[in-house]
Amino acid sequence: MNARSITAQASPNIALIKYWGNRDDSLRLPANGSIAMSLDGLQTRTSVAWEAGQAADSLTLNGIPTAGAALARVTNFLDLVRALAGFELHAKVASENNFPIGAGIASSASAFAALALASSRAAGLDLDEAGLSRLARRGSGSACRSIPGGFTEWLLGTGDADSYAVAIAPPAHWDLADCVAIVSTVHKPTGSTVGNTLAGTSPLQPARVADTSRRLDLCRRAILERDFAALAAIVEFDSDLMHAVMMTSTPQLFYWQPPTLAVMAAVREARAQGLPVCYTVDAGPNVHVLTEASRAGQVIEFLRAVPGVRDVLRAGVGGPARLLP
Ligand code: DP6
């Protein structure tokens, strides 16, 4: 245990093959394996201090003391760290994001990756990458992919012990860019946690899950061979497939808005004209447009011209979660 405050930093990630649905909701064991790219330049920084004499955990988000559901989720997570460390202390947690929440970038991924690293270190635990990734997974499934850097794969595993993310290629392997077309910053009506519990209500989910190893193989190979055309084909297919499950869940989850479709059409058109681009959409209306870094300027320019696009954020391929001095 370390009474000092420990600070960790982690990047969010964009799934290229999506995680959607759990086989165990409370352990966050996914229905299918997934592949992601860590996003450089966007990050969460989280400081944790375990303090004797504090009656409950406290949470400050971007400088604002926060209670309610966000604190409850953090406390549930810290219970796991308390159990691992074998003590009952409470923690002061302060977290800051340098990117807007609600911008269609999963802040829970970087948040729980940074919290897993900072809280475990401050508790005197020295978890290896797999151990940290497993721990982060319990806070938010996609967070396990924000522990290793670069291109990562979250292994399905057989249970809690072997479901974690590993790096499949380092950040320098392929200089890609994610240009995020922001079409709305309104908070989504149904977040991923509830959405994940609804995946199984769609009759399409079993077909999607059964087809996963084929998609993972195609995506992994496209990354390892830096084959953008192959990557584009499988990434768009996988995103559309997840949204087909979402749209056919009960209750229905429909995240696309008219500008989402306009961006998708513009991306297909740009690709037909020879630009290496593809889209992928998470549980919201904003569109992640992937391209080679050298073409990002051109991509941002055409995205800004699509009606309904309010802003475009740009990220490169990010590194692993790390401790800050
Ligand atoms: C659509 O990891 O955000 O972004 O585990 O409940 O926090 P929780 O869900 P989360 O779900 C991510 C869903 C997704 C696809 C993906 O990132 O793989």
XYZ file of N, CA and C in Angstrom, residues 24-171:
444
model
N -20.990 -13.363 -19.881
C -21.185 -13.170 -18.439
C -21.119 -11.670 -18.188
N -22.283 -11.069 -17.898
C -22.327 -9.606 -17.748
C -21.515 -9.133 -16.550
N -21.575 -9.861 -15.418
C -20.914 -9.294 -14.241
C -19.388 -9.425 -14.350
N -18.895 -10.492 -14.965
C -17.439 -10.626 -15.167
C -16.980 -9.932 -16.445
N -17.925 -9.415 -17.221
C -17.616 -8.824 -18.528
C -16.758 -9.787 -19.359
N -17.287 -11.006 -19.481
C -16.664 -11.969 -20.400
C -17.409 -11.820 -21.721
N -16.701 -11.461 -22.792
C -17.377 -11.090 -24.028
C -17.959 -12.286 -24.768
N -18.981 -11.999 -25.573
C -19.560 -13.034 -26.437
C -18.597 -13.396 -27.560
N -17.732 -12.416 -27.921
C -16.802 -12.654 -29.039
C -15.508 -11.884 -28.817
N -14.437 -12.373 -29.435
C -13.168 -11.654 -29.386
C -13.257 -10.369 -30.197
N -12.331 -9.432 -29.945
C -12.372 -8.158 -30.687
C -10.952 -7.655 -30.934
N -10.842 -6.719 -31.879
C -9.542 -6.131 -32.236
C -9.709 -4.617 -32.239
N -8.692 -3.898 -31.748
C -8.800 -2.437 -31.674
C -7.474 -1.761 -31.959
N -7.589 -0.454 -32.168
C -6.409 0.391 -32.341
C -6.463 1.439 -31.239
N -5.351 1.584 -30.524
C -5.259 2.586 -29.460
C -5.151 3.972 -30.104
N -5.766 4.987 -29.474
C -5.831 6.320 -30.094
C -4.873 7.294 -29.414
N -3.905 7.739 -30.210
C -2.863 8.621 -29.688
C -3.368 10.062 -29.558
N -2.842 10.776 -28.571
C -3.163 12.199 -28.440
C -4.415 12.441 -27.622
N -5.242 11.399 -27.456
C -6.420 11.503 -26.606
C -6.063 10.717 -25.355
N -6.359 11.254 -24.185
C -6.032 10.446 -23.023
C -6.807 10.820 -21.772
N -6.854 9.836 -20.872
C -7.370 10.046 -19.529
C -6.186 9.953 -18.581
N -6.104 10.892 -17.646
C -5.099 10.846 -16.580
C -5.822 10.689 -15.265
N -5.437 9.679 -14.522
C -6.144 9.392 -13.270
C -5.161 9.227 -12.127
N -5.433 9.919 -11.018
C -4.620 9.801 -9.801
C -5.432 9.099 -8.732
N -4.763 8.196 -8.030
C -5.433 7.449 -6.964
C -4.559 7.480 -5.710
N -5.178 7.772 -4.572
C -4.509 7.638 -3.269
C -5.446 6.881 -2.337
N -4.924 5.814 -1.729
C -5.694 5.062 -0.723
C -5.436 5.736 0.614
N -6.485 6.153 1.293
C -6.278 6.959 2.496
C -6.934 6.333 3.712
N -6.128 6.167 4.758
C -6.674 5.683 6.025
C -7.614 6.762 6.567
N -8.709 6.355 7.161
C -9.605 7.333 7.781
C -10.627 7.922 6.837
N -10.603 7.526 5.581
C -11.634 8.021 4.655
C -12.786 7.011 4.652
N -14.028 7.513 4.813
C -15.177 6.615 5.021
C -15.697 6.003 3.723
N -15.423 6.659 2.597
C -15.932 6.158 1.317
C -14.984 6.618 0.217
N -15.115 5.997 -0.965
C -14.317 6.461 -2.106
C -14.858 7.815 -2.568
N -13.966 8.644 -3.093
C -14.433 9.903 -3.672
C -13.898 10.011 -5.099
N -14.629 10.756 -5.929
C -14.287 10.855 -7.350
C -14.409 12.296 -7.818
N -13.360 12.781 -8.480
C -13.401 14.098 -9.117
C -13.174 13.886 -10.606
N -14.107 14.372 -11.441
C -13.983 14.216 -12.903
C -13.767 15.580 -13.531
N -12.655 15.749 -14.197
C -12.313 17.057 -14.784
C -12.505 18.182 -13.774
N -12.053 17.938 -12.536
C -12.084 18.980 -11.505
C -13.398 19.094 -10.750
N -14.409 18.326 -11.153
C -15.731 18.459 -10.504
C -16.017 17.233 -9.632
N -16.246 17.443 -8.309
C -16.598 16.312 -7.436
C -17.859 15.639 -7.975
N -17.810 14.317 -8.100
C -18.877 13.574 -8.784
C -19.392 12.443 -7.904
N -20.719 12.325 -7.787
C -21.317 11.209 -7.035
C -22.194 10.414 -8.006
N -23.209 9.745 -7.479
C -24.178 9.057 -8.346
C -23.599 7.848 -9.049
N -24.105 7.604 -10.268
C -23.787 6.362 -10.984
C -22.295 6.248 -11.311
N -21.656 7.375 -11.638
C -20.234 7.309 -12.004
C -19.400 6.867 -10.801
N -19.703 7.439 -9.623
C -18.970 7.056 -8.409
C -19.274 5.602 -8.040
N -20.534 5.191 -8.197
C -20.897 3.807 -7.851
C -20.118 2.821 -8.726
N -19.952 3.162 -9.999
C -19.212 2.263 -10.908
C -17.741 2.197 -10.494
N -17.180 3.336 -10.085
C -15.782 3.365 -9.633
C -15.632 2.565 -8.331
N -16.574 2.742 -7.408
C -16.511 2.011 -6.143
C -16.595 0.504 -6.366
N -17.498 0.081 -7.259
C -17.582 -1.352 -7.584
C -16.254 -1.868 -8.090
N -15.617 -1.062 -8.930
C -14.323 -1.453 -9.488
C -13.268 -1.509 -8.384
N -13.258 -0.479 -7.515
C -12.240 -0.433 -6.442
C -12.423 -1.584 -5.454
N -13.668 -2.115 -5.346
C -13.879 -3.299 -4.500
C -12.996 -4.464 -4.968
N -12.815 -4.571 -6.287
C -11.972 -5.650 -6.827
C -10.522 -5.442 -6.412
N -10.080 -4.173 -6.442
C -8.695 -3.869 -6.069
C -8.511 -4.096 -4.565
N -9.508 -3.710 -3.764
C -9.439 -3.952 -2.308
C -9.319 -5.449 -2.042
N -10.091 -6.247 -2.787
C -10.036 -7.706 -2.574
C -8.656 -8.247 -2.950
N -8.090 -7.744 -4.052
C -6.759 -8.212 -4.469
C -5.692 -7.796 -3.458
N -5.827 -6.580 -2.930
C -4.809 -6.041 -2.015
C -5.016 -6.545 -0.597
N -6.220 -7.018 -0.284
C -6.500 -7.507 1.059
C -6.577 -6.397 2.092
N -7.151 -5.253 1.715
C -7.390 -4.202 2.721
C -8.749 -3.562 2.471
N -9.168 -2.692 3.391
C -10.502 -2.103 3.258
C -10.443 -0.586 3.202
N -9.323 -0.050 2.779
C -9.192 1.406 2.693
C -10.053 1.957 1.565
N -10.312 3.253 1.632
C -11.018 3.909 0.538
C -10.060 4.820 -0.217
N -10.469 5.168 -1.422
C -9.544 5.895 -2.296
C -10.105 7.258 -2.694
N -9.145 8.172 -2.906
C -9.463 9.451 -3.552
C -9.044 9.289 -5.005
N -10.004 9.467 -5.914
C -9.724 9.302 -7.336
C -9.985 10.631 -8.053
N -9.012 11.088 -8.806
C -9.206 12.306 -9.609
C -8.843 11.971 -11.042
N -9.755 12.265 -11.971
C -9.556 11.841 -13.350
C -9.819 12.999 -14.305
N -8.969 13.113 -15.302
C -9.158 14.172 -16.314
C -9.026 13.602 -17.707
N -9.920 14.053 -18.590
C -9.874 13.659 -19.997
C -9.450 14.857 -20.809
N -8.637 14.650 -21.831
C -8.324 15.792 -22.704
C -9.180 15.776 -23.971
N -10.225 14.916 -23.983
C -11.125 14.913 -25.148
C -12.557 15.005 -24.627
N -13.462 15.555 -25.439
C -14.824 15.768 -24.944
C -15.568 14.454 -24.721
N -16.198 14.327 -23.558
C -17.054 13.167 -23.293
C -18.299 13.340 -24.163
N -18.804 12.267 -24.725
C -19.969 12.381 -25.599
C -19.575 12.680 -27.037
N -18.267 12.610 -27.327
C -17.829 12.869 -28.704
C -17.767 11.586 -29.525
N -18.277 10.501 -28.978
C -18.256 9.257 -29.729
C -16.937 8.532 -29.584
N -16.191 8.912 -28.546
C -14.950 8.217 -28.239
C -15.167 7.614 -26.865
N -14.971 6.297 -26.776
C -15.326 5.606 -25.537
C -14.430 6.060 -24.392
N -14.924 6.970 -23.568
C -14.114 7.446 -22.444
C -14.016 6.386 -21.355
N -14.950 5.406 -21.329
C -14.860 4.383 -20.288
C -13.632 3.497 -20.513
N -13.186 3.358 -21.758
C -12.030 2.492 -22.032
C -10.762 3.088 -21.433
N -10.474 4.354 -21.751
C -9.274 4.976 -21.189
C -9.434 5.185 -19.691
N -10.667 5.476 -19.245
C -10.894 5.731 -17.814
C -10.576 4.497 -16.978
N -11.107 3.337 -17.350
C -10.870 2.159 -16.513
C -9.476 1.568 -16.722
N -8.854 1.812 -17.878
C -7.463 1.374 -18.040
C -6.563 2.192 -17.119
N -6.753 3.526 -17.101
C -5.927 4.370 -16.229
C -6.220 4.070 -14.760
N -7.497 3.847 -14.440
C -7.860 3.557 -13.040
C -7.279 2.213 -12.589
N -7.292 1.213 -13.467
C -6.736 -0.099 -13.108
C -5.254 0.027 -12.774
N -4.529 0.766 -13.616
C -3.085 0.897 -13.392
C -2.796 1.724 -12.132
N -3.435 2.893 -12.013
C -3.139 3.768 -10.871
C -3.584 3.138 -9.545
N -4.789 2.559 -9.525
C -5.307 2.051 -8.246
C -4.550 0.807 -7.787
N -4.154 -0.056 -8.736
C -3.440 -1.273 -8.330
C -2.031 -0.920 -7.855
N -1.350 -0.025 -8.571
C -0.011 0.387 -8.137
C -0.042 1.066 -6.775
N -1.019 1.961 -6.605
C -1.116 2.669 -5.324
C -1.423 1.695 -4.193
N -2.038 0.557 -4.533
C -2.342 -0.465 -3.517
C -1.151 -1.383 -3.270
N -0.050 -1.129 -3.960
C 1.150 -1.945 -3.753
C 1.168 -3.206 -4.601
N 0.214 -3.325 -5.535
C 0.171 -4.507 -6.400
C 1.025 -4.243 -7.629
N 1.696 -5.267 -8.124
C 2.515 -5.091 -9.319
C 2.021 -6.077 -10.383
N 0.878 -5.757 -10.972
C 0.265 -6.664 -11.948
C 0.994 -6.575 -13.283
N 1.119 -7.707 -13.961
C 1.710 -7.673 -15.306
C 0.648 -7.209 -16.307
N 1.045 -7.092 -17.582
C 0.121 -6.533 -18.580
C -1.196 -7.320 -18.648
N -1.095 -8.646 -18.627
C -2.317 -9.458 -18.712
C -3.183 -9.239 -17.465
N -2.542 -9.155 -16.307
C -3.285 -8.952 -15.063
C -3.983 -7.603 -15.033
N -3.289 -6.584 -15.527
C -3.899 -5.246 -15.593
C -5.053 -5.229 -16.578
N -4.867 -5.902 -17.714
C -5.902 -5.926 -18.739
C -7.154 -6.652 -18.224
N -6.938 -7.754 -17.506
C -8.077 -8.485 -16.903
C -8.815 -7.598 -15.922
N -8.035 -6.870 -15.103
C -8.649 -5.989 -14.100
C -9.441 -4.871 -14.793
N -8.824 -4.224 -15.788
C -9.494 -3.133 -16.510
C -10.787 -3.621 -17.156
N -10.765 -4.860 -17.665
C -11.947 -5.461 -18.304
C -13.164 -5.455 -17.389
N -12.914 -5.619 -16.074
C -14.036 -5.682 -15.129
C -14.709 -4.323 -14.972
N -13.967 -3.235 -15.268
C -14.548 -1.889 -15.169
C -15.336 -1.527 -16.421
N -14.757 -1.838 -17.564
C -15.413 -1.627 -18.861
C -14.734 -2.595 -19.821
N -15.533 -3.381 -20.530
C -14.941 -4.412 -21.383
C -13.858 -3.859 -22.291
N -14.191 -2.793 -23.015
C -13.250 -2.253 -23.993
C -11.981 -1.701 -23.330
N -12.016 -1.446 -22.017
C -10.841 -0.910 -21.314
C -9.679 -1.894 -21.321
N -9.974 -3.195 -21.419
C -8.874 -4.174 -21.411
C -7.965 -3.952 -22.621
N -8.539 -3.391 -23.713
C -7.748 -3.157 -24.929
C -6.949 -1.862 -24.850
N -7.140 -1.070 -23.787
C -6.362 0.165 -23.622
C -5.153 -0.046 -22.721
N -4.890 -1.273 -22.291
C -3.676 -1.537 -21.483
C -2.452 -1.730 -22.390
N -2.481 -2.676 -23.344
C -1.332 -2.728 -24.268
C -1.500 -1.603 -25.295
N -0.448 -1.191 -25.938
C -0.592 -0.126 -26.939
C -0.742 -0.680 -28.344
N -0.851 0.220 -29.299
C -0.858 -0.157 -30.707
C -2.135 -0.868 -31.117
N -1.963 -1.971 -31.844
C -3.087 -2.763 -32.317
C -3.247 -3.935 -31.340
N -4.442 -4.101 -30.818
C -4.631 -5.078 -29.748
C -5.759 -6.051 -30.071
N -5.657 -7.224 -29.479
C -6.753 -8.198 -29.596
C -7.166 -8.647 -28.206
N -8.446 -8.549 -27.923
C -9.024 -9.036 -26.661
C -9.398 -10.496 -26.883
N -8.687 -11.378 -26.196
C -8.896 -12.811 -26.348
C -10.180 -13.220 -25.635
N -10.966 -14.015 -26.334
C -12.232 -14.512 -25.799
C -12.000 -15.228 -24.470
N -10.988 -16.098 -24.427
C -10.653 -16.836 -23.219
C -11.705 -17.873 -22.863
N -11.384 -18.655 -21.843
C -12.342 -19.656 -21.376
C -13.032 -19.184 -20.100
N -12.492 -18.108 -19.504
C -13.070 -17.592 -18.262
C -12.344 -16.330 -17.859
N -12.536 -15.920 -16.607
C -11.945 -14.671 -16.115
C -10.419 -14.654 -16.263
N -9.783 -15.807 -16.059
C -8.319 -15.843 -16.000
C -7.644 -15.590 -17.350
N -8.294 -15.948 -18.443
C -7.596 -15.843 -19.729
C -8.350 -14.989 -20.754
N -9.200 -14.083 -20.273
C -9.851 -13.143 -21.189
C -9.267 -11.754 -20.961
N -8.266 -11.413 -21.766
C -7.579 -10.126 -21.649
C -7.030 -9.761 -23.027
N -6.490 -8.540 -23.122
C -6.014 -8.083 -24.429
C -4.502 -8.212 -24.539
N -4.054 -8.516 -25.747
C -2.621 -8.594 -26.047
C -2.335 -7.693 -27.257
N -1.094 -7.241 -27.356
C -0.721 -6.439 -28.528
C -0.513 -7.378 -29.708
N -1.080 -7.024 -30.863
C -0.761 -7.820 -32.058
C 0.247 -7.091 -32.942
N 0.371 -5.778 -32.776
C 1.413 -5.008 -33.480
C 1.629 -3.701 -32.714
N 2.876 -3.219 -32.645
C 3.154 -1.986 -31.898
C 2.671 -0.757 -32.672
N 2.592 0.412 -32.011
C 2.061 1.614 -32.670
C 2.800 1.944 -33.971
